[in-house]
CSV table of C-alpha atoms in Angstrom, one decimal:
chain,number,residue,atom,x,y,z
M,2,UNK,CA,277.2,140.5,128.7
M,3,UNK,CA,277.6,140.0,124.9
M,4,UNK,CA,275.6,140.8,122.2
M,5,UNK,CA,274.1,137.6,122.0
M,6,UNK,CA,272.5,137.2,125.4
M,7,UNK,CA,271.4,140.5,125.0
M,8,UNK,CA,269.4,140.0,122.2
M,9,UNK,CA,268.0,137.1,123.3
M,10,UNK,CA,267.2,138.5,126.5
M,11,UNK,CA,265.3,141.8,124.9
M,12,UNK,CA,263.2,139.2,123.2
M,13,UNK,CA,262.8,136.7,125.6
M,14,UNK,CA,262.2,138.7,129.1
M,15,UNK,CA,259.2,140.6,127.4
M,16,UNK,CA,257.5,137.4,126.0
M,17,UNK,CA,257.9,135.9,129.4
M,18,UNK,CA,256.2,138.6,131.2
M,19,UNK,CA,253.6,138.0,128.9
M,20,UNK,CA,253.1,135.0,129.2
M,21,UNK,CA,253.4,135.2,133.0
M,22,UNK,CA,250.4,137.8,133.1
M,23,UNK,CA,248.1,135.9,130.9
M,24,UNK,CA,248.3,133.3,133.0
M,25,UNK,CA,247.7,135.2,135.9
M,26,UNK,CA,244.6,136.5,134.4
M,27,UNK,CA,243.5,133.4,133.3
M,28,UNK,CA,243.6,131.4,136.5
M,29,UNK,CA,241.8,134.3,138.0
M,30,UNK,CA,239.2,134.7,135.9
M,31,UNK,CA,238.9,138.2,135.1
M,32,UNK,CA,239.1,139.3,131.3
M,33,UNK,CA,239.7,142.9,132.1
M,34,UNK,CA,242.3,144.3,134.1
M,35,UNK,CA,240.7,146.8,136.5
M,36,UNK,CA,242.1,150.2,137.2
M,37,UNK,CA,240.8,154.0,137.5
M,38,UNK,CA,237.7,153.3,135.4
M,39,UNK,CA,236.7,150.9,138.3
M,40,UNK,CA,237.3,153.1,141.0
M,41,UNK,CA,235.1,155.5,139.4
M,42,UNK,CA,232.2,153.5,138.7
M,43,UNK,CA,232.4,152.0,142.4
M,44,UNK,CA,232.0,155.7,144.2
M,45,UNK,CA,229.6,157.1,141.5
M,46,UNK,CA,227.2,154.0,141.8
M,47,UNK,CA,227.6,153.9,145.4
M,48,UNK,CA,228.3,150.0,145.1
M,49,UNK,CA,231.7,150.7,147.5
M,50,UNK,CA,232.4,146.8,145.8
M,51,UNK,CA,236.1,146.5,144.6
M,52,UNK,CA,236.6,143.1,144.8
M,53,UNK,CA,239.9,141.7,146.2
M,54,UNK,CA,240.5,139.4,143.8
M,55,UNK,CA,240.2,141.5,140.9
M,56,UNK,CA,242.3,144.3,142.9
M,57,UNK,CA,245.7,141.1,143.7
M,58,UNK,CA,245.0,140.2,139.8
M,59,UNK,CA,245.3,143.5,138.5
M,60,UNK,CA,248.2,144.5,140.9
M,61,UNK,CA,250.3,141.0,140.5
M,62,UNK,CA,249.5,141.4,136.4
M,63,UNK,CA,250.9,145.0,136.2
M,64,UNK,CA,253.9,144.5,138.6
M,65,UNK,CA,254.9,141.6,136.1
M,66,UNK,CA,254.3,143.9,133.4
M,67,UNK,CA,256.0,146.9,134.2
M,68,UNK,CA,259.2,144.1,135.4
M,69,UNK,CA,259.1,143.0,132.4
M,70,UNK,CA,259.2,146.0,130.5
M,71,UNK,CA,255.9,146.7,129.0
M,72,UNK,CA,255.6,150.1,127.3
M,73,UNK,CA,252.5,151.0,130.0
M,74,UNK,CA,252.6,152.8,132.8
M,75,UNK,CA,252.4,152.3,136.5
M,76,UNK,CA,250.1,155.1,138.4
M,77,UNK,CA,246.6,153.5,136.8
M,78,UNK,CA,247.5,150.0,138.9
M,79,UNK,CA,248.8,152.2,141.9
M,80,UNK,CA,245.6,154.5,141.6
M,81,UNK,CA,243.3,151.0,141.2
M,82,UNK,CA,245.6,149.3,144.3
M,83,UNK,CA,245.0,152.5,146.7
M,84,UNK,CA,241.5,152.8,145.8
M,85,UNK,CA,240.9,148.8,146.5
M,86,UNK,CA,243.3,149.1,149.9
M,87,UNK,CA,240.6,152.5,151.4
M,88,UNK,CA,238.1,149.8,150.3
M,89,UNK,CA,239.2,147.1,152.0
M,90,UNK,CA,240.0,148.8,155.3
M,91,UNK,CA,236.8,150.4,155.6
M,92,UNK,CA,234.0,147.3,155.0
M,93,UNK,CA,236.5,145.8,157.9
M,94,UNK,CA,235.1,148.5,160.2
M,95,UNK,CA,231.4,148.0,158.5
M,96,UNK,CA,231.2,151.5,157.7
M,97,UNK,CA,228.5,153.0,155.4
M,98,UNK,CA,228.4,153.8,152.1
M,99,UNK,CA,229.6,157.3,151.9
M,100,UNK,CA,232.2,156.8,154.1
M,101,UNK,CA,234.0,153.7,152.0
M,102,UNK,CA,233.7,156.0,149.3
M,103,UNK,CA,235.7,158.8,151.2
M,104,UNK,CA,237.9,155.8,152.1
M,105,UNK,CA,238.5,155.1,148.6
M,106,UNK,CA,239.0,159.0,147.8
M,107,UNK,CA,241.8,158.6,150.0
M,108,UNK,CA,243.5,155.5,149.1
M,109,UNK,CA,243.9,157.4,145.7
M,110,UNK,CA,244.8,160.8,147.1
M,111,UNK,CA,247.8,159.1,149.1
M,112,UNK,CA,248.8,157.2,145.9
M,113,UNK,CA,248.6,159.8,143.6
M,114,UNK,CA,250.5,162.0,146.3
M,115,UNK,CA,253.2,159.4,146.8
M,116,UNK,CA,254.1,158.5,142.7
M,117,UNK,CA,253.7,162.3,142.2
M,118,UNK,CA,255.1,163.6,145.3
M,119,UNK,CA,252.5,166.2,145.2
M,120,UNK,CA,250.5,166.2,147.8
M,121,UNK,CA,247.5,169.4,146.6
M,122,UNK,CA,247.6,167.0,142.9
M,123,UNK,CA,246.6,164.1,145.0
M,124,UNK,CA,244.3,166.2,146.8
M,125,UNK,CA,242.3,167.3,143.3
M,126,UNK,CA,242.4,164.2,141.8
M,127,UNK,CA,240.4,162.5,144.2
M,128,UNK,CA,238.0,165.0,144.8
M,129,UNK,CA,237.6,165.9,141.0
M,130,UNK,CA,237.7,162.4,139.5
M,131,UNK,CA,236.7,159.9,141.8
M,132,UNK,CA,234.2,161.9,144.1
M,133,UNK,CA,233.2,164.8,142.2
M,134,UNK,CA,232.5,167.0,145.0
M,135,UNK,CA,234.5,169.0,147.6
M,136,UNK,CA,231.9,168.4,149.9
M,137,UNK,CA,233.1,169.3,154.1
M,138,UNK,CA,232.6,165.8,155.3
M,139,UNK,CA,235.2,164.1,152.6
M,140,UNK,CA,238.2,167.4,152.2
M,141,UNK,CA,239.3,167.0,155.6
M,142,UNK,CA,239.9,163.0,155.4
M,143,UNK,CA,241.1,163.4,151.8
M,144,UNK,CA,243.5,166.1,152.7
M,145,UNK,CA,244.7,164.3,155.7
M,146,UNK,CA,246.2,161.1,153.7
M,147,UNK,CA,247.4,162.8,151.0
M,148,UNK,CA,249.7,165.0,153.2
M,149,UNK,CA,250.5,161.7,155.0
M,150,UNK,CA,251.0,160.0,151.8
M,151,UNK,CA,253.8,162.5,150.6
M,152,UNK,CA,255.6,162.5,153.7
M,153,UNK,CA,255.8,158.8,154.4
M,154,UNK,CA,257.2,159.0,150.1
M,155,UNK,CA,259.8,161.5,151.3
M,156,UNK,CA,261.1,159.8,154.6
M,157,UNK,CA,261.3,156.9,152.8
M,158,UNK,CA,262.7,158.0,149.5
M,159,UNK,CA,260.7,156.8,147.3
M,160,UNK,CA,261.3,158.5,144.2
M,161,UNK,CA,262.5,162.0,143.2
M,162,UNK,CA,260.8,164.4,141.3
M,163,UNK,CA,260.0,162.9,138.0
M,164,UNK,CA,260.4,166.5,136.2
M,165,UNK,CA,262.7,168.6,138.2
M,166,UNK,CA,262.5,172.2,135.9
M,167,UNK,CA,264.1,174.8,137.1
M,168,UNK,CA,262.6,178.3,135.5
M,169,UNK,CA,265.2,180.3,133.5
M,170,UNK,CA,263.9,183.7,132.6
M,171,UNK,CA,260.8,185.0,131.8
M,172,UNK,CA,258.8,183.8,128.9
M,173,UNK,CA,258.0,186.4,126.2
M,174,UNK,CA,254.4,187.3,125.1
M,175,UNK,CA,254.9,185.8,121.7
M,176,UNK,CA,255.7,182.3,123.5
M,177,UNK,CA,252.1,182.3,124.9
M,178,UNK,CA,251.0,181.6,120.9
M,179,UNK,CA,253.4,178.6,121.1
M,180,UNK,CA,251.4,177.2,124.6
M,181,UNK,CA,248.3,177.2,122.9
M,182,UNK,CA,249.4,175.5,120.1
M,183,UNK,CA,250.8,172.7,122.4
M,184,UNK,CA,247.9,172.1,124.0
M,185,UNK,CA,245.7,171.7,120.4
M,186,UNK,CA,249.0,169.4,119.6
M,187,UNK,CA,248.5,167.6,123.2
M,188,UNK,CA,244.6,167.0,122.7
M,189,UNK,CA,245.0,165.9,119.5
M,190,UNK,CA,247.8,163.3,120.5
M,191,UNK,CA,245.5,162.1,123.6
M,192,UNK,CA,242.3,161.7,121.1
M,193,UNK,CA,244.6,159.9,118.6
M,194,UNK,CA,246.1,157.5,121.5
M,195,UNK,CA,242.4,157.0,122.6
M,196,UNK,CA,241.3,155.5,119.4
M,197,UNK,CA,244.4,153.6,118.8
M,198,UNK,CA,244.1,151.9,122.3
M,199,UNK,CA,240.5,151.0,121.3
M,200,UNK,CA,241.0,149.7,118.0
M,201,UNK,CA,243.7,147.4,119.4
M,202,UNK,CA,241.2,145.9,121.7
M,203,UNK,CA,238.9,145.5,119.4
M,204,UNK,CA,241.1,143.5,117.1
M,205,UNK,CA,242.7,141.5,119.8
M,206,UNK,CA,238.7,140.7,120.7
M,207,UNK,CA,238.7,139.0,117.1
M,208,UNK,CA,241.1,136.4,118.4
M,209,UNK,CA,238.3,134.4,119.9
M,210,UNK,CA,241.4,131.3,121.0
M,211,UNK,CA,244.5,131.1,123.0
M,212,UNK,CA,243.9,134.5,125.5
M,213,UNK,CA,246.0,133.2,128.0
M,214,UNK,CA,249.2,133.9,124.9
M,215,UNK,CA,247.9,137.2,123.6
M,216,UNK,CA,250.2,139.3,126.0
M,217,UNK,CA,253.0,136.7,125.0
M,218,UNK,CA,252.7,137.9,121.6
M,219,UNK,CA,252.7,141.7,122.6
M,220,UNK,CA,255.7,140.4,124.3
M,221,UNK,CA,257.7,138.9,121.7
M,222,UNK,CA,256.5,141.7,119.1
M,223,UNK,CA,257.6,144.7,121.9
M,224,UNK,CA,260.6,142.7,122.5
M,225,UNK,CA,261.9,142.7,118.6
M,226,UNK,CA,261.0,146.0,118.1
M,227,UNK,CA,263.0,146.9,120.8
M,228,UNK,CA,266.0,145.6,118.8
M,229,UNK,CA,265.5,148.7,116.8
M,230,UNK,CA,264.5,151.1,118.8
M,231,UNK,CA,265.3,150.3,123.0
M,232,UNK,CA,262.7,153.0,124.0
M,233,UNK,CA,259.6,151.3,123.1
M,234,UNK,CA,260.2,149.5,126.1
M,235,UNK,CA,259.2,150.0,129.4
M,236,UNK,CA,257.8,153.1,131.5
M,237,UNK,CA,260.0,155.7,129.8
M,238,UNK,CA,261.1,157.4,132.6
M,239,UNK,CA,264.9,157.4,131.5
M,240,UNK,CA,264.2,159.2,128.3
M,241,UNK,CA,261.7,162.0,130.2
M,242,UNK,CA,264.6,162.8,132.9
M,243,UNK,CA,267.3,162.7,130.2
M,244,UNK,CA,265.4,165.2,127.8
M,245,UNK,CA,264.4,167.3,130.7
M,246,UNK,CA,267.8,167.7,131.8
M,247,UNK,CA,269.1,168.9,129.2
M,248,UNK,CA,270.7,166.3,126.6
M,249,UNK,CA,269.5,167.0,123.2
M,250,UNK,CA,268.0,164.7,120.7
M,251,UNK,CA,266.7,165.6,117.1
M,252,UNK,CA,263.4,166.6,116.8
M,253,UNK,CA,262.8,163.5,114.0
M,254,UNK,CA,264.2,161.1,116.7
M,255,UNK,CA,261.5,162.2,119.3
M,256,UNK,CA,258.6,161.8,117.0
M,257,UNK,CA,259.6,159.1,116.1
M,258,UNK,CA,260.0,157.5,119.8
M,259,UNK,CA,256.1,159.6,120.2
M,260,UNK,CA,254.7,157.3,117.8
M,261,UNK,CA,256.5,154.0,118.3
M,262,UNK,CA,255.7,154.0,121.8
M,263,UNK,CA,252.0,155.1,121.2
M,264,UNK,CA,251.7,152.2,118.9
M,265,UNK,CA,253.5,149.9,121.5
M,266,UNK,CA,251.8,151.1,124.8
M,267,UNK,CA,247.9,150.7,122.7
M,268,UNK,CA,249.3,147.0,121.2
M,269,UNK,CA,250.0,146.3,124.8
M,270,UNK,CA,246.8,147.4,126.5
M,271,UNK,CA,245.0,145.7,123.4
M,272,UNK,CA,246.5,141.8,123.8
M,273,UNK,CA,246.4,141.8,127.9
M,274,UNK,CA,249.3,143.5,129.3
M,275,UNK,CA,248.3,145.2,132.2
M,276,UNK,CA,249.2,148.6,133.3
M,277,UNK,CA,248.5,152.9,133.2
M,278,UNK,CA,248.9,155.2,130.0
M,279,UNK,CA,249.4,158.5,131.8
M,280,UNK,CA,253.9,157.9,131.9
């Protein structure tokens, strides 16, 4: 492929994408892509309603978005998809409320499991987050499909560990100081990216025509950035495994990757793109 096409492509397949997605939100008619945030309200109201429309929406937006390299992530839709799918299955069987809300619990457990392949993570999460108790009747279902969830992953081979660290030696005292300090630096980074999301939507609110293009102008702005700087694109996964493996990279280079992508990701989120922030 020469230069050429590839420059045109890094442009054009992003801009695509978005235009693909607003579409795809338009002629659905929801304004909002739904993800965790919706799970959550649905088990702590005890309305049990996800509905499916919203849930093929959200799930058809993000897989277009992460295909067409969106800097967003992919475990809010799967979280959102396996939360709607526990749903789903249990209104079939006319069950009551607490139960489709176990039946929820699990639908994230196993997906959180699966992407993760960590099967006591997925267990937490849905307890802590979506149900907020650990109480008898809901740990034993819970349990059950997140275990499931992580072996079905593993026959099938889904995906290996995203951060496979092996431990070399034991850390010193001193290099507790450091750990603290990383999680001040973390918070504040998550704060920051919380407020820049949020300010982007706001902004991209104040473009009262035309939402079907916004994403297509996310698109086509990710897309020439990414002339610059190829990392602003997509999940990011290839960078995490190559910097936790070992290859080295100057410190300048990595903040500046931090920041481009934390503009990119809360730009994205802002005009329509759909998609997770946790990758």
């Amino acid at each position: 492929i020469d230069d050429e096409t590839l420059i045109i492509a890094t442009v054009a397949v992003p801009t695509i994408g978005g235009l693909v997605v607003g579409l795809i939100r338009h002629f659905a008619g929801t304004h909002a892509a739904h993800g965790p945030p919706e799970i959550i309200a649905a088990v702590q109201t005890r309305s049990g309603e996800l509905p499916a429309r919203s849930a093929w929406a959200s799930a058809s937006s993000s897989l277009v978005s992460l295909g067409s390299g969106a800097a967003v992530g992919e475990y809010g839709p799967l979280v959102h998809m396996g939360g709607s799918l526990g749903s789903a299955l249990a209104r079939v069987f006319r069950s009551d409320v607490t139960t489709i809300n176990i039946a929820i619990a699990c639908g994230v457990a196993a997906a959180i499991s699966t992407v993760f392949n960590a099967p006591i993570a997925g267990i937490l999460f849905a307890h802590e987050i979506i149900l907020r108790h650990f109480a008898p009747r809901a740990f034993a279902p819970v349990a059950l499909a997140s275990i499931v969830g992580y072996v079905v992953g593993n026959a099938l081979a889904v995906r290996q560990p995203l951060l496979a660290i092996e431990q070399i030696g034991t850390p010193q005292f001193w290099e507790f100081g450091l750990f603290a300090m990383l999680g001040v630096a973390g918070a504040g980074l998550a704060i920051g990216f919380m407020h820049a999301i949020l300010f982007a939507t706001r902004a991209a609110g104040r473009i009262r025509r035309f939402n079907p293009l916004k994403p297509a102008l996310a698109g086509l702005v990710l897309g020439l950035a990414a002339l610059a700087l190829p990392e602003v694109v997509g999940m990011g996964f290839d960078l995490l495994v190559s910097v936790t493996s070992g290859a080295m990279m100057p410190v300048g280079a990595l903040l500046l990757i931090l920041s481009a992508r934390l503009l990119a990701t809360a730009m994205c989120l802002g005009l329509g793109f759909t998609g997770g922030v946790f990758s």
